[in-house]
Structure formats: structure tokens, C-alpha cells
Short mmCIF file of C-alpha atoms in Angstrom, two decimals:
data_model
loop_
_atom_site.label_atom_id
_atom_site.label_comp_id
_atom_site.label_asym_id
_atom_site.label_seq_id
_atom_site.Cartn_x
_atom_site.Cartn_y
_atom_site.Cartn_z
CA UNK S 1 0.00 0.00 0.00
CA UNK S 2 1.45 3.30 -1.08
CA UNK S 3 -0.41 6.82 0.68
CA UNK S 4 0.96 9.55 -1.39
CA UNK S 5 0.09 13.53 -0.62
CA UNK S 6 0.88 16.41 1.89
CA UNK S 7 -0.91 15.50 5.29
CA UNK S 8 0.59 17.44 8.64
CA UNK S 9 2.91 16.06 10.52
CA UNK S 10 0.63 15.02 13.12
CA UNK S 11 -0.98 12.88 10.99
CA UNK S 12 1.64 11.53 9.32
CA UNK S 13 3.21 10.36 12.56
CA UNK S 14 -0.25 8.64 13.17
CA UNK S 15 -0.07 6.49 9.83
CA UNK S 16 3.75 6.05 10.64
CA UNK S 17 2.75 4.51 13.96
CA UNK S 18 -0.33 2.24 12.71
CA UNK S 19 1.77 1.19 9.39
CA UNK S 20 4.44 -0.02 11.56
CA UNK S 21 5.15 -3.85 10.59
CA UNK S 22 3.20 -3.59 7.81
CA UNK S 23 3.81 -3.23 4.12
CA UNK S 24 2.94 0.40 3.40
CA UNK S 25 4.77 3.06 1.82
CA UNK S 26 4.00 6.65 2.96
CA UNK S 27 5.13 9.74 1.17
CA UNK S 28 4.03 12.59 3.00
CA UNK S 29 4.58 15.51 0.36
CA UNK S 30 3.59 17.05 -2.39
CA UNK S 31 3.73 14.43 -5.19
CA UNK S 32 5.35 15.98 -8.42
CA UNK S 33 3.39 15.19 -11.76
CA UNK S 34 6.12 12.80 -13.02
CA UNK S 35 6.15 10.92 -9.78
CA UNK S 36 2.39 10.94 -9.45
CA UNK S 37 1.95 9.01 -12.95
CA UNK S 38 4.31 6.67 -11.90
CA UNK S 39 2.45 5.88 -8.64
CA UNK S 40 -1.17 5.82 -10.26
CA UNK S 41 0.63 3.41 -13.51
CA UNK S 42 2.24 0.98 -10.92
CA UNK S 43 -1.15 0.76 -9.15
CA UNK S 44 -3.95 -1.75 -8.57
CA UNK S 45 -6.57 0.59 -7.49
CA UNK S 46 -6.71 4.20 -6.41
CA UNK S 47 -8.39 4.86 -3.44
CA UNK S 48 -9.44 8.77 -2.71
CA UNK S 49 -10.95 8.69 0.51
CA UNK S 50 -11.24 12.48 0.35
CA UNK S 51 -13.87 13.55 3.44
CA UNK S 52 -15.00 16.49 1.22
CA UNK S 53 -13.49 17.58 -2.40
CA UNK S 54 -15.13 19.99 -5.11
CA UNK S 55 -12.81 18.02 -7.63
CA UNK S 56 -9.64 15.66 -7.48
CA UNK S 57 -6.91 16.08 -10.48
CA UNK S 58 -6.21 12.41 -8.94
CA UNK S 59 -9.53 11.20 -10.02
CA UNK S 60 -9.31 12.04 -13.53
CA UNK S 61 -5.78 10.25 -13.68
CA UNK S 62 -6.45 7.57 -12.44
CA UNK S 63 -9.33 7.36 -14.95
CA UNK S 64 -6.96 7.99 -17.69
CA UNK S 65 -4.85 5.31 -16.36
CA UNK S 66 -8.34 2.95 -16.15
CA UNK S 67 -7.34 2.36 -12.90
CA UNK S 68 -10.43 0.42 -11.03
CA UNK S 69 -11.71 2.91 -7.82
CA UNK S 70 -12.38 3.10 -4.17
CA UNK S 71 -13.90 6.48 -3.58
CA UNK S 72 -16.13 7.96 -1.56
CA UNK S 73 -19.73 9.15 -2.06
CA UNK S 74 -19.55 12.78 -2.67
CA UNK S 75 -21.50 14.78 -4.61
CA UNK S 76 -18.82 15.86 -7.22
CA UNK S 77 -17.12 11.82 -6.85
CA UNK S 78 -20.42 10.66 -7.86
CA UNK S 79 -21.42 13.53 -10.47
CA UNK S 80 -18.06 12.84 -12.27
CA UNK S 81 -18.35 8.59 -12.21
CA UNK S 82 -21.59 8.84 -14.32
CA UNK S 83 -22.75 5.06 -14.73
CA UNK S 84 -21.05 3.77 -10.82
CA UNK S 85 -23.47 2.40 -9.02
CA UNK S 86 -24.14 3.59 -5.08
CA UNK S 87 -22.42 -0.10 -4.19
CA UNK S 88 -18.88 1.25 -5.64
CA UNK S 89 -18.99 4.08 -3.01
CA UNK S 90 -17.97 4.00 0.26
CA UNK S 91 -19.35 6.10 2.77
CA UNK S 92 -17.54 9.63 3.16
CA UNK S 93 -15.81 9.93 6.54
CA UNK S 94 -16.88 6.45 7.42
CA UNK S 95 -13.45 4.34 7.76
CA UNK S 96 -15.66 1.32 8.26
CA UNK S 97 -17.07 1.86 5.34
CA UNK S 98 -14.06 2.21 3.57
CA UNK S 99 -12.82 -1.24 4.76
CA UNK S 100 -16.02 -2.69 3.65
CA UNK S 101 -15.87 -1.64 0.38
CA UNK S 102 -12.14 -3.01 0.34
CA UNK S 103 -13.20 -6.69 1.45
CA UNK S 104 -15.94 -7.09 -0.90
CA UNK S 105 -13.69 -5.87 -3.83
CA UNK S 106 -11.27 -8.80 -2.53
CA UNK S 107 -14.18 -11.03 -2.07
CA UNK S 108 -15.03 -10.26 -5.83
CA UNK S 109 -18.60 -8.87 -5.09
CA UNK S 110 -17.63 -5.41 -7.01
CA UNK S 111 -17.79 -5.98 -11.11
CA UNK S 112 -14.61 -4.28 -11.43
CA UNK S 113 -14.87 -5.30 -15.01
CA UNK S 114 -18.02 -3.47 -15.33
CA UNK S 115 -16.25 -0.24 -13.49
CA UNK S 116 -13.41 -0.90 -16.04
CA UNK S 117 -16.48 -0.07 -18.68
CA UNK S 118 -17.89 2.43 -17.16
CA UNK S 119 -14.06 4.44 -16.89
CA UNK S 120 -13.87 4.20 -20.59
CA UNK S 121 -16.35 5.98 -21.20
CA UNK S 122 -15.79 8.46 -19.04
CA UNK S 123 -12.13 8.52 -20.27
CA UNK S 124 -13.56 9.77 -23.65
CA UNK S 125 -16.49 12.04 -22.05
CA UNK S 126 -13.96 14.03 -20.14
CA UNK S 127 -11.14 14.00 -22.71
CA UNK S 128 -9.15 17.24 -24.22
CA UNK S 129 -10.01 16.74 -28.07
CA UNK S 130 -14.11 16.72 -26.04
CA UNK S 131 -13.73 19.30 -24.03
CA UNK S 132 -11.91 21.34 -26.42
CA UNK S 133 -14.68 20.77 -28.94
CA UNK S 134 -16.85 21.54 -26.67
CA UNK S 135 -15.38 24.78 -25.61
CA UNK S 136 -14.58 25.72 -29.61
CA UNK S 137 -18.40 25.36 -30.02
CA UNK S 138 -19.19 27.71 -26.78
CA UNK S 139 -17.06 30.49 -28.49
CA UNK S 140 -18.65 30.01 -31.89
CA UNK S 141 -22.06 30.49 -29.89
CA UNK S 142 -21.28 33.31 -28.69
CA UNK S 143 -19.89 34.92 -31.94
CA UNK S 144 -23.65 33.99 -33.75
#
């Protein structure tokens, strides 16, 4: 398990302490761009167990990447995942929750396969040539 991102030092000598004996990677800082592909690329999952977010650059990476998801059920998480279904949420600010939704993807009872689907889609929906299209129209609109 890798936790990448700035946290304070408080909390980052909490994971330290639970993490210790176990196999998990923490790196406590700002993640440059090159490293942060590298991280999402090399992973199973991404899990963004964000408590409250407007919108997470993370998110759409990992999407690029069509990396399969553990995220929570916020309004702008579940805006953005158009076609999830409420069981591939996990209760924001609910660590139990959270764990839950971890054993049943390692029991098999989430269709990642079908979340794979559903990512390609969006990986089209929310791609530059789209939204630049999109945007190009706007102008043109607006020139009329």
C-alpha cells in the first residue's frame, strides 16, 4: 500500500505509527506530476478517501490510467463517475465503510470489469479533443 500527498505532521506520525510492521509506503509531500503518474501506472486501485473535495486532479488520472476505484460518495465523486453504481462508493468519513468496500472488492462482489467499462467511457467524455470541442463550439455560440 502506497499513501501519497501532503498531510501534517501530526498525521503523518499517526499512519507512521499504525503502518508499523506492515507493508505500506507513505510519502508525505507534495507528489510531483512525473512521480504521481508513476504511482497511479504501478497501481492496482486508487483509493481517494477524500472527506470532502469539489474536484480531485487524482480522479481524472487515475481514470486515464483505467485504474479500477475506491472512492467515496460525494456529490462531485459521484457527479463525475456517471454510470457507478451507489455499491462502488464507500461512505464519506466512514473508515468502516471504507474497509467494507475493500473486502468485498477482494471477495469479488464489485464488477470491477463493469467499473473498467464504465471508466472508458468516461475517459472519452472528459477528454481534451471533447472538451476542447466543446469549448470551440461555446465560443462560436457566442460569436452567432
Amino acid at each position: 500500500v502506497t499513501i501519497a500527498g501532503q498531510v501534517s505532521e501530526t498525521y503523518y506520525n499517526e499512519l507512521r505509527n499504525k503502518a508499523k510492521g506492515l507493508n505500506v509506503n507513505i510519502i508525505p509531500k507534495f507528489i510531483p506530476d512525473q512521480q504521481l503518474y508513476e504511482l497511479i501506472d504501478e497501481a492496482d486501485y486508487i483509493a481517494l478517501p477524500y472527506r470532502q473535495i469539489s474536484q480531485s486532479g487524482v480522479l481524472l488520472l487515475a481514470l486515464y490510467f483505467r485504474k479500477p476505484l475506491l472512492v467515496a460518495d460525494l456529490p462531485s465523486f459521484k457527479e463525475t463517475l456517471k454510470g457507478f453504481t451507489d455499491d462502488m462508493f464507500f461512505e464519506a468519513d466512514n473508515a468502516c465503510s471504507l474497509e467494507e468496500l475493500i473486502k468485498r472488492h477482494l471477495r469479488g462482489e464489485i464488477d470491477v470489469e463493469r467499473q473498467l467499462e464504465i471508466i472508458d467511457g468516461l475517459v472519452d467524455l472528459y477528454s481534451w479533443e471533447k472538451s476542447a470541442q466543446k469549448t470551440k463550439n461555446l465560443y462560436e455560440e457566442c460569436v452567432k
